[in-house]
Coordinates of C-alpha atoms and ligand atoms in Angstrom, one line a residue:
M457 CA 0.3 0.0 -0.1
H458 CA 1.3 3.4 -1.1
N459 CA 1.4 6.2 1.8
E460 CA 1.7 10.1 -0.4
Q461 CA 5.2 10.5 0.8
D462 CA 5.2 7.3 -1.6
I463 CA 3.7 9.1 -5.0
P464 CA 6.4 11.0 -6.5
A465 CA 5.0 14.4 -7.8
P466 CA 3.7 15.5 -11.3
S467 CA 6.1 16.6 -13.5
P468 CA 5.5 20.9 -13.6
I469 CA 3.7 20.1 -17.7
E470 CA 1.3 17.8 -15.6
I471 CA 0.8 21.1 -13.4
I472 CA 0.4 23.0 -16.3
K473 CA -1.8 20.7 -18.5
D474 CA -4.1 20.5 -15.3
K475 CA -4.9 24.3 -15.2
S476 CA -5.4 25.0 -18.4
N477 CA -8.9 24.1 -19.4
Y478 CA -8.7 21.5 -22.1
L479 CA -5.4 23.4 -23.7
R480 CA -7.0 26.9 -23.3
G481 CA -4.4 27.9 -21.0
T482 CA -3.8 31.9 -21.8
I483 CA -2.9 31.3 -25.6
K484 CA -5.7 34.1 -27.0
E485 CA -3.4 36.4 -24.7
S486 CA -0.5 35.5 -25.3
L487 CA -1.3 35.8 -29.3
I488 CA -1.8 39.6 -28.5
D489 CA 0.0 40.7 -26.1
P490 CA 1.9 43.8 -27.7
L491 CA 5.0 43.4 -25.3
T492 CA 7.0 40.6 -26.8
G493 CA 7.6 37.9 -30.1
G494 CA 6.7 35.5 -27.7
M495 CA 4.5 33.4 -25.5
Q496 CA 3.7 33.0 -22.0
P497 CA 5.8 30.2 -20.9
D498 CA 3.1 27.8 -19.6
D499 CA 1.1 28.6 -23.3
Q500 CA 4.6 27.4 -25.0
V501 CA 3.9 24.1 -23.4
L502 CA -0.1 23.9 -24.9
I503 CA 0.7 25.3 -28.6
K504 CA 3.0 22.1 -29.0
F505 CA -0.8 20.3 -29.1
H506 CA -2.1 22.8 -31.1
G507 CA 0.4 22.3 -33.6
T508 CA 3.1 24.9 -33.5
Y509 CA 6.2 25.2 -31.2
Q510 CA 7.9 28.6 -30.0
Q511 CA 11.4 28.2 -31.5
Q512 CA 14.1 31.5 -32.0
D513 CA 16.7 31.9 -34.7
R514 CA 20.0 31.1 -32.6
D515 CA 22.0 32.6 -35.8
L516 CA 20.9 36.1 -34.7
D517 CA 21.3 35.8 -31.3
E518 CA 24.8 36.9 -30.2
E519 CA 23.9 40.2 -32.6
R520 CA 20.0 40.9 -30.5
K521 CA 22.1 40.3 -27.1
R522 CA 24.5 43.3 -28.0
Q523 CA 21.4 45.3 -29.5
K524 CA 19.3 44.7 -26.1
L525 CA 16.5 42.7 -27.5
E526 CA 14.6 39.7 -27.4
P527 CA 15.5 36.9 -29.0
L528 CA 13.5 37.0 -32.6
Y529 CA 10.9 34.1 -31.8
S530 CA 9.3 32.3 -34.8
F531 CA 6.9 29.6 -34.6
L532 CA 7.5 26.1 -36.2
I533 CA 4.1 24.4 -37.3
R534 CA 3.3 21.0 -38.2
V535 CA 0.4 19.8 -40.1
R536 CA -1.3 16.8 -39.2
I537 CA -1.5 14.7 -42.4
P538 CA -2.1 11.1 -41.8
G539 CA -0.5 8.7 -44.4
G540 CA 1.0 11.8 -45.7
I541 CA -1.3 12.4 -48.1
A542 CA -1.8 15.5 -50.4
T543 CA -3.9 17.2 -53.4
P544 CA -2.5 19.6 -56.0
E545 CA -4.6 22.6 -54.4
Q546 CA -2.9 21.8 -51.1
W547 CA 0.4 21.8 -52.1
L548 CA 0.0 24.4 -54.2
S549 CA -1.5 26.1 -50.5
M550 CA 1.6 24.8 -48.3
D551 CA 4.0 26.2 -50.8
S552 CA 2.8 29.5 -51.1
L553 CA 2.4 29.9 -47.1
S554 CA 5.5 28.9 -46.4
D555 CA 6.5 31.5 -48.9
Q556 CA 3.8 34.1 -47.4
Y557 CA 4.6 33.9 -44.1
G558 CA 7.3 31.6 -43.0
D559 CA 10.9 31.1 -44.0
K560 CA 10.2 30.5 -47.4
T561 CA 11.3 27.0 -47.2
L562 CA 8.9 23.7 -46.3
K563 CA 10.6 21.0 -44.1
L564 CA 9.2 17.3 -45.4
T565 CA 9.3 15.2 -41.8
T566 CA 10.3 12.3 -40.9
R567 CA 7.0 12.1 -39.8
Q568 CA 4.9 12.6 -43.5
T569 CA 4.2 16.0 -43.1
F570 CA 4.9 19.8 -43.9
Q571 CA 6.5 21.5 -40.8
F572 CA 6.8 25.2 -41.4
H573 CA 9.6 27.0 -40.3
G574 CA 10.3 31.1 -38.7
V575 CA 6.3 32.3 -39.1
L576 CA 6.1 35.8 -36.6
K577 CA 3.6 35.5 -33.9
R578 CA 1.7 38.2 -35.7
N579 CA 1.2 36.0 -38.8
L580 CA 0.6 32.6 -36.5
K581 CA -3.7 33.1 -36.1
K582 CA -3.2 33.5 -40.2
T583 CA -1.4 30.9 -41.1
M584 CA -3.4 28.1 -38.9
Q585 CA -6.4 29.7 -40.5
E586 CA -5.2 29.3 -43.9
I587 CA -3.6 25.4 -43.2
N588 CA -7.4 24.8 -42.6
K589 CA -8.9 26.4 -45.1
S590 CA -6.7 23.9 -47.6
L591 CA -8.2 21.3 -45.5
F592 CA -5.6 19.9 -43.3
D593 CA -5.2 21.5 -39.6
T594 CA -2.5 20.9 -37.1
I595 CA -4.6 19.1 -34.0
A596 CA -2.4 17.5 -31.9
A597 CA 0.6 17.4 -34.8
C598 CA 2.2 18.0 -30.9
G599 CA 2.2 17.5 -27.1
D600 CA 1.2 14.5 -25.3
V601 CA -1.2 13.2 -27.7
N602 CA -1.2 10.4 -30.6
R603 CA 0.5 12.3 -33.2
N604 CA 0.4 12.2 -36.9
V605 CA 0.3 8.8 -38.2
M606 CA 2.4 7.2 -40.7
C607 CA 2.0 4.5 -43.5
S608 CA 3.9 3.1 -46.0
A609 CA 4.1 5.5 -48.8
N610 CA 1.7 5.3 -51.8
P611 CA -1.8 4.0 -51.4
F612 CA -1.8 3.9 -55.2
E613 CA 0.2 1.4 -55.6
S614 CA -1.8 -1.4 -54.8
P615 CA -5.4 -2.4 -52.3
V616 CA -3.0 -3.5 -49.8
H617 CA -1.6 -0.3 -50.2
A618 CA -4.9 1.8 -50.3
G619 CA -6.4 -0.3 -47.0
V620 CA -3.5 0.4 -45.1
A621 CA -3.6 4.2 -46.1
E622 CA -7.6 4.2 -44.4
D623 CA -6.7 2.2 -41.5
A624 CA -3.8 5.3 -41.3
K625 CA -6.9 7.8 -41.5
R626 CA -8.9 5.7 -39.3
I627 CA -6.7 5.4 -36.3
S628 CA -5.8 9.1 -36.9
A629 CA -9.3 9.9 -36.3
H630 CA -10.4 8.0 -33.4
L631 CA -7.2 9.0 -31.1
L632 CA -8.1 12.8 -31.9
P633 CA -8.5 14.6 -28.7
R634 CA -12.1 16.0 -28.6
S635 CA -11.5 20.0 -27.4
N636 CA -12.5 21.9 -28.8
A637 CA -9.7 24.5 -27.7
Y638 CA -8.0 24.2 -31.1
H639 CA -11.2 25.7 -33.0
E640 CA -12.1 28.7 -30.4
I641 CA -8.2 29.8 -30.6
W642 CA -7.2 29.7 -33.8
L643 CA -10.5 29.8 -35.7
D644 CA -12.9 31.8 -34.3
G645 CA -14.9 29.2 -33.2
K646 CA -17.6 29.3 -30.8
L647 CA -17.0 29.2 -27.2
I648 CA -17.7 26.1 -25.0
E649 CA -20.0 27.7 -22.8
G650 CA -18.0 26.9 -19.1
G651 CA -15.7 25.4 -20.5
E652 CA -14.4 23.1 -17.9
K653 CA -17.2 21.0 -18.2
E654 CA -16.0 20.0 -21.6
E655 CA -14.2 16.4 -21.7
E656 CA -12.0 14.8 -23.1
P657 CA -13.7 11.1 -23.0
L658 CA -10.1 9.5 -24.3
Y659 CA -7.6 11.5 -23.2
G660 CA -8.8 13.3 -19.8
K661 CA -7.7 16.4 -18.9
L662 CA -4.0 15.6 -18.4
Y663 CA -3.7 13.8 -21.6
L664 CA -1.1 11.4 -22.2
P665 CA 2.1 11.3 -20.1
R666 CA 4.1 12.0 -23.3
K667 CA 3.9 12.3 -26.9
F668 CA 2.6 9.2 -28.4
K669 CA 3.3 7.8 -31.8
I670 CA 2.4 5.6 -34.5
A671 CA 3.5 3.7 -37.6
I672 CA 2.0 1.4 -40.6
A673 CA 4.6 -0.5 -42.7
I674 CA 4.0 -2.8 -44.9
P675 CA 6.6 -5.6 -44.9
P676 CA 9.4 -5.8 -47.2
R677 CA 9.5 -2.3 -46.3
N678 CA 10.1 -0.6 -43.8
D679 CA 10.0 2.9 -44.9
T680 CA 7.7 3.7 -41.7
D681 CA 10.7 2.6 -39.5
V682 CA 8.0 1.2 -37.5
L683 CA 9.4 -0.3 -35.0
S684 CA 10.9 3.4 -33.7
N685 CA 7.4 4.0 -32.8
D686 CA 5.1 4.4 -29.7
L687 CA 2.8 1.8 -31.5
G688 CA 3.4 -0.2 -34.7
F689 CA 1.6 -2.2 -37.0
I690 CA 3.6 -4.3 -39.4
A691 CA 1.5 -5.3 -42.2
I692 CA -0.1 -9.3 -43.3
V693 CA -0.9 -9.9 -46.8
E694 CA -2.1 -13.3 -47.1
N695 CA -3.6 -14.4 -50.7
G696 CA -2.8 -10.7 -52.4
K697 CA -5.4 -9.5 -49.0
L698 CA -4.3 -7.4 -45.7
T699 CA -5.9 -10.1 -42.9
G700 CA -4.9 -7.8 -40.3
Y701 CA -1.5 -6.9 -38.7
N702 CA 1.0 -7.4 -36.1
V703 CA 1.5 -4.8 -33.0
T704 CA 4.5 -3.8 -32.2
V705 CA 4.9 -1.6 -28.4
G706 CA 7.9 -0.2 -26.7
G707 CA 10.1 1.9 -29.5
G708 CA 11.4 4.9 -29.6
M709 CA 14.6 6.8 -30.3
A710 CA 15.3 10.0 -27.8
Y711 CA 17.5 9.5 -24.4
T712 CA 19.2 12.3 -22.5
F713 CA 23.3 12.0 -22.7
G714 CA 25.0 11.4 -19.4
N715 CA 21.1 9.4 -18.1
T716 CA 21.5 5.7 -19.0
D717 CA 18.5 5.0 -17.5
T718 CA 16.8 6.6 -20.7
Y719 CA 17.7 5.0 -24.3
P720 CA 16.4 3.6 -27.4
R721 CA 14.5 1.7 -28.5
V722 CA 12.9 -0.9 -30.4
A723 CA 9.7 -2.3 -30.0
D724 CA 8.7 -5.6 -29.6
V725 CA 6.1 -7.2 -32.0
V726 CA 4.0 -8.4 -29.5
G727 CA 1.1 -10.4 -31.6
Y728 CA -1.6 -10.5 -34.3
V729 CA -5.0 -8.7 -34.5
P730 CA -7.3 -8.7 -37.3
K731 CA -7.2 -5.4 -39.8
E732 CA -11.2 -4.6 -38.3
Q733 CA -9.7 -4.3 -34.6
I734 CA -6.6 -2.2 -35.9
A735 CA -8.5 1.6 -34.3
E736 CA -9.3 -0.4 -30.5
V737 CA -6.0 -1.7 -30.4
A738 CA -4.9 1.2 -30.6
E739 CA -7.5 3.0 -28.1
A740 CA -6.5 0.0 -25.5
I741 CA -2.8 1.0 -26.1
L742 CA -3.0 4.5 -25.5
I743 CA -5.3 4.0 -22.5
F744 CA -2.5 1.5 -20.8
Q745 CA -0.3 4.5 -21.4
R746 CA -1.8 7.0 -19.9
D747 CA -2.9 5.6 -16.8
H748 CA 0.5 3.5 -16.5
G749 CA 2.8 5.9 -17.8
N750 CA 5.2 8.2 -15.5
R751 CA 3.9 11.5 -15.0
S752 CA 6.8 12.6 -12.4
D753 CA 9.4 12.5 -14.8
R754 CA 9.1 12.9 -18.5
K755 CA 12.6 11.9 -19.5
N756 CA 11.2 7.9 -18.2
A757 CA 7.6 8.7 -19.2
R758 CA 7.5 7.2 -23.1
L759 CA 5.9 3.7 -23.4
K760 CA 9.1 1.9 -24.0
Y761 CA 10.0 2.7 -20.7
T762 CA 6.7 1.4 -19.2
V763 CA 7.0 -1.7 -20.6
D764 CA 10.3 -2.0 -19.8
R765 CA 8.9 -1.0 -15.8
V766 CA 5.7 -3.5 -16.4
G767 CA 7.1 -6.3 -18.2
L768 CA 4.6 -7.7 -21.3
D769 CA 2.8 -10.0 -19.4
F770 CA 0.9 -7.6 -17.6
F771 CA 0.9 -5.6 -21.2
R772 CA -1.3 -7.9 -22.5
S773 CA -3.7 -8.6 -19.5
E774 CA -4.3 -5.0 -19.3
I775 CA -4.9 -5.1 -23.0
K776 CA -7.9 -7.3 -22.4
R777 CA -9.0 -6.0 -19.2
I778 CA -9.2 -2.3 -21.2
K779 CA -10.7 -3.6 -24.2
G780 CA -11.3 -7.5 -24.3
I781 CA -8.5 -8.3 -26.7
D782 CA -6.5 -10.8 -27.2
L783 CA -3.6 -10.8 -29.4
A784 CA -3.0 -13.6 -31.1
P785 CA 0.0 -15.3 -32.4
T786 CA 2.7 -12.8 -34.3
K787 CA 2.1 -13.8 -37.8
E788 CA 5.5 -14.1 -39.8
Y789 CA 7.0 -11.2 -41.5
E790 CA 10.7 -10.0 -43.4
F791 CA 11.9 -6.4 -43.7
E792 CA 14.8 -5.5 -45.7
T793 CA 14.9 -2.1 -46.3
M794 CA 14.0 1.1 -44.2
G795 CA 14.7 3.5 -47.8
D796 CA 12.3 4.8 -50.4
R797 CA 12.3 3.6 -54.4
Y798 CA 13.6 6.5 -56.1
G799 CA 12.0 7.6 -59.9
W800 CA 9.3 6.4 -61.6
I801 CA 6.9 3.0 -60.5
K802 CA 4.4 2.0 -62.9
S803 CA 1.1 0.1 -60.6
A804 CA -0.9 -2.4 -61.6
D805 CA -3.8 0.3 -62.8
G806 CA -1.1 1.2 -65.7
M807 CA -0.4 4.6 -63.3
W808 CA 2.8 5.7 -62.9
H809 CA 4.7 7.1 -59.0
Y810 CA 7.5 9.1 -59.5
T811 CA 10.0 9.5 -56.5
I812 CA 12.3 12.4 -55.7
F813 CA 15.0 12.5 -52.9
I814 CA 14.7 15.1 -51.3
E815 CA 17.7 16.3 -49.2
G816 CA 17.0 16.1 -45.7
G817 CA 14.0 17.2 -46.8
K818 CA 13.8 20.3 -47.3
L819 CA 12.1 22.0 -49.8
I820 CA 14.2 25.2 -50.8
N821 CA 15.3 26.7 -54.5
R822 CA 19.2 26.8 -53.6
N823 CA 22.7 26.3 -55.2
G824 CA 20.9 25.8 -59.0
Y825 CA 18.6 23.0 -57.5
L826 CA 15.1 24.0 -57.6
A827 CA 13.2 21.4 -56.2
K828 CA 10.5 23.8 -54.8
T829 CA 9.8 25.5 -57.5
A830 CA 9.6 22.6 -59.8
L831 CA 7.4 20.6 -57.6
R832 CA 5.0 24.1 -57.1
E833 CA 5.5 24.0 -61.3
I834 CA 4.3 20.3 -61.0
A835 CA 1.5 21.1 -58.7
L836 CA 0.0 23.3 -60.9
I837 CA -0.6 20.3 -63.5
H838 CA -0.4 17.9 -61.4
Q839 CA -3.7 15.3 -61.6
G840 CA -3.5 12.7 -58.9
K841 CA -1.4 13.5 -55.7
F842 CA 1.5 13.7 -53.7
I843 CA 2.5 11.8 -50.5
L844 CA 5.3 12.6 -47.9
T845 CA 7.5 9.8 -47.1
G846 CA 8.9 8.9 -43.8
N847 CA 11.6 9.5 -46.0
Q848 CA 11.7 13.5 -45.8
N849 CA 11.2 12.7 -49.6
V850 CA 8.0 12.9 -52.0
V851 CA 6.1 11.1 -54.3
I852 CA 4.4 12.4 -57.2
A853 CA 1.8 9.4 -57.7
Q854 CA -1.2 9.1 -60.2
V855 CA 0.6 10.0 -63.1
S856 CA -1.3 9.1 -66.1
E857 CA 1.7 8.0 -69.2
G858 CA 0.2 11.1 -71.4
Q859 CA 1.6 13.3 -68.1
K860 CA 4.0 11.2 -67.8
P861 CA 6.7 13.7 -70.2
L862 CA 5.3 16.7 -69.0
I863 CA 6.4 15.7 -65.6
E864 CA 9.9 14.9 -66.5
K865 CA 10.3 17.8 -68.2
I866 CA 9.7 20.2 -65.7
L867 CA 12.0 18.0 -63.6
K868 CA 15.1 18.4 -65.8
K869 CA 14.4 22.1 -66.7
F870 CA 14.7 22.8 -62.7
N871 CA 17.7 20.5 -62.1
V872 CA 15.9 18.3 -60.0
I873 CA 18.4 15.9 -59.4
N874 CA 17.8 12.1 -60.8
A875 CA 18.3 10.1 -57.3
S876 CA 20.1 8.1 -59.6
G877 CA 23.0 10.1 -60.4
I878 CA 24.0 9.7 -56.4
S879 CA 25.3 7.5 -54.0
L880 CA 23.1 5.2 -52.3
L881 CA 24.5 6.5 -48.8
R882 CA 23.1 9.9 -49.8
Q883 CA 19.5 8.2 -51.3
N884 CA 19.1 6.8 -47.8
S885 CA 20.2 9.7 -45.5
I886 CA 18.4 11.6 -43.0
A887 CA 18.8 14.9 -41.3
C888 CA 16.9 16.8 -38.4
A889 CA 15.9 20.6 -38.6
A890 CA 18.5 21.1 -35.2
L891 CA 19.6 24.4 -36.4
P892 CA 19.1 27.5 -36.8
Y893 CA 15.5 27.0 -35.4
C894 CA 15.0 24.3 -32.5
G895 CA 16.4 25.2 -29.5
L896 CA 17.8 21.9 -28.3
A897 CA 20.3 21.4 -31.2
F898 CA 23.6 21.3 -29.6
A899 CA 24.9 21.2 -33.5
E900 CA 24.6 21.6 -37.3
A901 CA 22.5 18.4 -38.6
E902 CA 19.6 19.6 -42.0
R903 CA 22.6 22.8 -42.4
Y904 CA 25.8 19.9 -42.4
L905 CA 24.9 16.6 -43.3
P906 CA 24.9 17.2 -47.3
T907 CA 28.5 18.9 -46.7
L908 CA 29.6 15.7 -45.0
I909 CA 28.7 13.2 -47.0
D910 CA 30.1 14.9 -50.0
K911 CA 33.5 14.2 -47.8
I912 CA 32.0 10.7 -47.4
D913 CA 31.3 9.9 -50.9
K914 CA 35.2 10.2 -51.9
I915 CA 35.9 7.3 -49.4
L916 CA 33.4 5.4 -51.2
E917 CA 33.9 6.4 -54.6
A918 CA 37.9 5.2 -54.0
N919 CA 36.6 1.6 -52.7
D920 CA 33.8 1.5 -55.4
L921 CA 31.3 1.2 -52.0
L922 CA 29.2 4.4 -53.9
Q923 CA 26.5 1.8 -55.1
V924 CA 26.1 0.2 -51.7
P925 CA 23.5 1.6 -49.7
I926 CA 24.2 2.3 -46.4
S927 CA 22.4 4.5 -44.4
I928 CA 23.0 7.9 -42.5
R929 CA 21.3 9.8 -40.0
M930 CA 22.2 13.0 -38.1
T931 CA 20.2 15.2 -35.4
G932 CA 21.5 17.8 -33.5
C933 CA 20.9 16.2 -29.9
P934 CA 19.7 13.1 -29.1
N935 CA 16.1 13.5 -28.9
G936 CA 15.9 11.4 -32.2
C937 CA 13.3 13.5 -34.5
G938 CA 16.2 12.0 -37.4
R939 CA 15.8 8.6 -35.8
P940 CA 19.4 8.6 -35.8
F941 CA 20.5 5.0 -33.6
L942 CA 18.2 3.5 -36.2
A943 CA 20.8 4.5 -38.8
E944 CA 24.1 2.2 -39.7
I945 CA 26.1 5.4 -39.5
G946 CA 24.6 7.6 -37.1
L947 CA 25.2 11.1 -36.0
V948 CA 24.3 12.9 -32.8
G949 CA 25.3 16.9 -32.2
R950 CA 26.8 17.1 -29.1
A951 CA 28.2 20.9 -29.5
P952 CA 29.3 22.7 -32.9
G953 CA 31.2 20.7 -34.4
L954 CA 31.1 17.8 -32.4
Y955 CA 28.8 14.6 -33.0
N956 CA 28.9 10.9 -31.1
L957 CA 28.8 8.5 -33.7
Y958 CA 27.1 5.3 -33.6
L959 CA 27.5 2.8 -35.8
G960 CA 26.0 -1.7 -36.1
A961 CA 22.4 -0.8 -36.3
G962 CA 20.2 -3.5 -38.9
F963 CA 19.7 -2.0 -42.7
A964 CA 16.1 -2.6 -42.5
G965 CA 15.2 -0.8 -39.1
E966 CA 15.7 -3.9 -36.8
R967 CA 18.5 -3.1 -34.8
L968 CA 19.5 -0.1 -32.8
N969 CA 23.3 1.1 -33.4
K970 CA 25.9 1.3 -30.3
L971 CA 28.2 4.8 -30.0
Y972 CA 31.5 3.7 -31.2
K973 CA 33.5 7.4 -30.4
E974 CA 32.0 10.1 -28.8
M975 CA 32.4 13.7 -29.6
V976 CA 34.2 13.9 -33.0
N977 CA 34.9 16.8 -35.6
E978 CA 34.6 16.2 -39.2
Q979 CA 37.9 15.5 -39.5
Q980 CA 38.1 12.5 -37.0
I981 CA 34.3 11.3 -38.5
I982 CA 36.1 11.1 -41.7
D983 CA 40.0 9.4 -40.4
I984 CA 37.6 6.8 -38.0
L985 CA 35.2 6.2 -41.2
S986 CA 37.5 6.1 -43.9
P987 CA 40.1 2.1 -42.8
I988 CA 36.4 0.8 -41.5
L989 CA 34.7 1.1 -45.2
Q990 CA 37.5 0.4 -46.6
H991 CA 37.7 -3.0 -44.7
F992 CA 33.8 -3.4 -45.4
A993 CA 34.6 -3.0 -49.0
Q994 CA 37.4 -6.1 -49.2
S995 CA 36.4 -8.2 -46.6
R996 CA 32.1 -8.2 -46.8
T997 CA 30.0 -11.3 -48.0
K998 CA 28.0 -10.5 -50.8
D999 CA 25.0 -8.6 -50.3
E1000 CA 26.7 -7.9 -46.6
H1001 CA 25.0 -4.9 -45.0
F1002 CA 27.5 -2.1 -43.1
G1003 CA 25.8 -2.2 -39.6
D1004 CA 26.6 -6.2 -39.8
F1005 CA 29.6 -6.2 -41.1
V1006 CA 31.0 -3.4 -38.5
I1007 CA 29.4 -6.2 -35.9
R1008 CA 30.5 -9.4 -37.4
K1009 CA 33.7 -7.9 -37.7
G1010 CA 34.0 -6.9 -33.7
Y1011 CA 34.2 -3.3 -34.1
L1012 CA 31.3 -3.5 -31.1
K1013 CA 28.3 -5.5 -29.9
A1014 CA 25.3 -5.1 -31.0
T1015 CA 22.2 -3.9 -29.6
T1016 CA 20.0 -6.6 -29.1
A1017 CA 17.4 -4.1 -26.6
G1018 CA 17.1 -1.1 -26.1
K1019 CA 18.4 -1.9 -21.9
N1020 CA 21.6 -2.8 -24.2
F1021 CA 22.3 0.5 -25.8
H1022 CA 24.6 2.1 -23.1
D1023 CA 26.3 -1.4 -22.6
Ligands
SF4_1310 FE1 16.0 19.5 -32.8 FE2 17.2 17.1 -31.3 FE3 15.3 17.2 -32.4 FE4 16.9 17.5 -33.9 S1 17.2 15.8 -32.8 S2 15.0 18.5 -34.7 S3 18.3 19.1 -33.0 S4 15.0 18.1 -31.2

């Protein structure tokens, strides 16, 4: 039996949620406060649930301080797009909003959505309204709730893909917060009279202890990194039909430097459910985490820690108690890759689909590479859809035979890279946003990884490895937005110009990497990788992946579970 002293105090964020009146706080007042470009501290927490973060331009911090000005605050806005599907009209809206209110770039995230950066407070509400006019929204794109639901990238590829995309949308709608605060604040919706009486039947007024991520993958492609999610579904196809899903729980990337109680974790595959049960299972597992997750220490609050703390037997019994769900034995599946297929593919219905490589997911016109303009031009004539992938790329989907040459002409005109001309390392790269806007970044990621890859490419070229697939991911901190701990070469920022180097992940996203060297600069990274890659070129077995090779040759031990990530 607990006495009061045994119950740890809730974290400060829990208290902010508790007194927020279902995510309202004083956001409205903060938005019109003319004395600052930022929001009040509690509102900075609450706006995340509405899909936006307060950030500041860190490139300008010194200069602003010198001028005795507050930092240049601006806002990131993340759109909610289950499965990453956008119409050409929606694409054009996002593109023009980024020019009008953002920093003229569009970030395609690792969770299949658009992200705007650099939106000033005075433009925040207008931008939210325009996003809603385009029939997207930003509800629950961030915060302690279920985030954007991912699924394998192209729903137009086959009926199985279409079924999975429908299920992603279904889960997303099922787990959406019900608070009317979003509509009141951003869309001038009618105030709920006596707002305190409003209810969140699923979340309650404290919402979840921490963020909650869901993805679906269709083997053999693991293009959503399904095992990095709190909850995942692996599609099981029998006789050409989608019958159900293997359920995975307890994935997550983040850890805190110097705190070995925190670790990235690959999800456990815990059983199988028929297709019809997917939303109910998702709800049961979300409720399990709501009720058993740690609400006193946010660094130990994700589902991965809950599962490790209570054990899978208790987890299963709770899922049965909550929703009467008995997980059936796991079905066979195999993943081969986490990557995207670039270029054209043709689906059985005769339509074409073109996947474009977007380095770091950053749509920006630079150095004669005009992908942002090219995609806008394509959106003006495209009759199908755009699909954002979990690898920060974009698929121009449902192109007819007649339209194909027109699309190709535009790509060529704007010098959009044909992925076949670049190394497979670059093709399998991911970088998070990091500097200048992310307040948590210790080092560059998206702005720097392309340059580092130029240098690693030289080693690959010397060893005839340019066309060998190797995954590389870089983030500015260990929060893991770019899923660096599932990369064969993972680089995580420690300080400006210094990174931890992790090696040994599985190429298909089934095994974490491990720390190989701490605090290394660019030259050290090159000096470390050069002999290992040379060894790989000389001694790899047929089709052996780099992550498997470094383990077989004893460069480091395999990470077999999140808990031994630090061993
Ligand atoms: Fe920011 Fe860290 Fe996420 Fe990168 S991984 S975007 S640096 S929080």
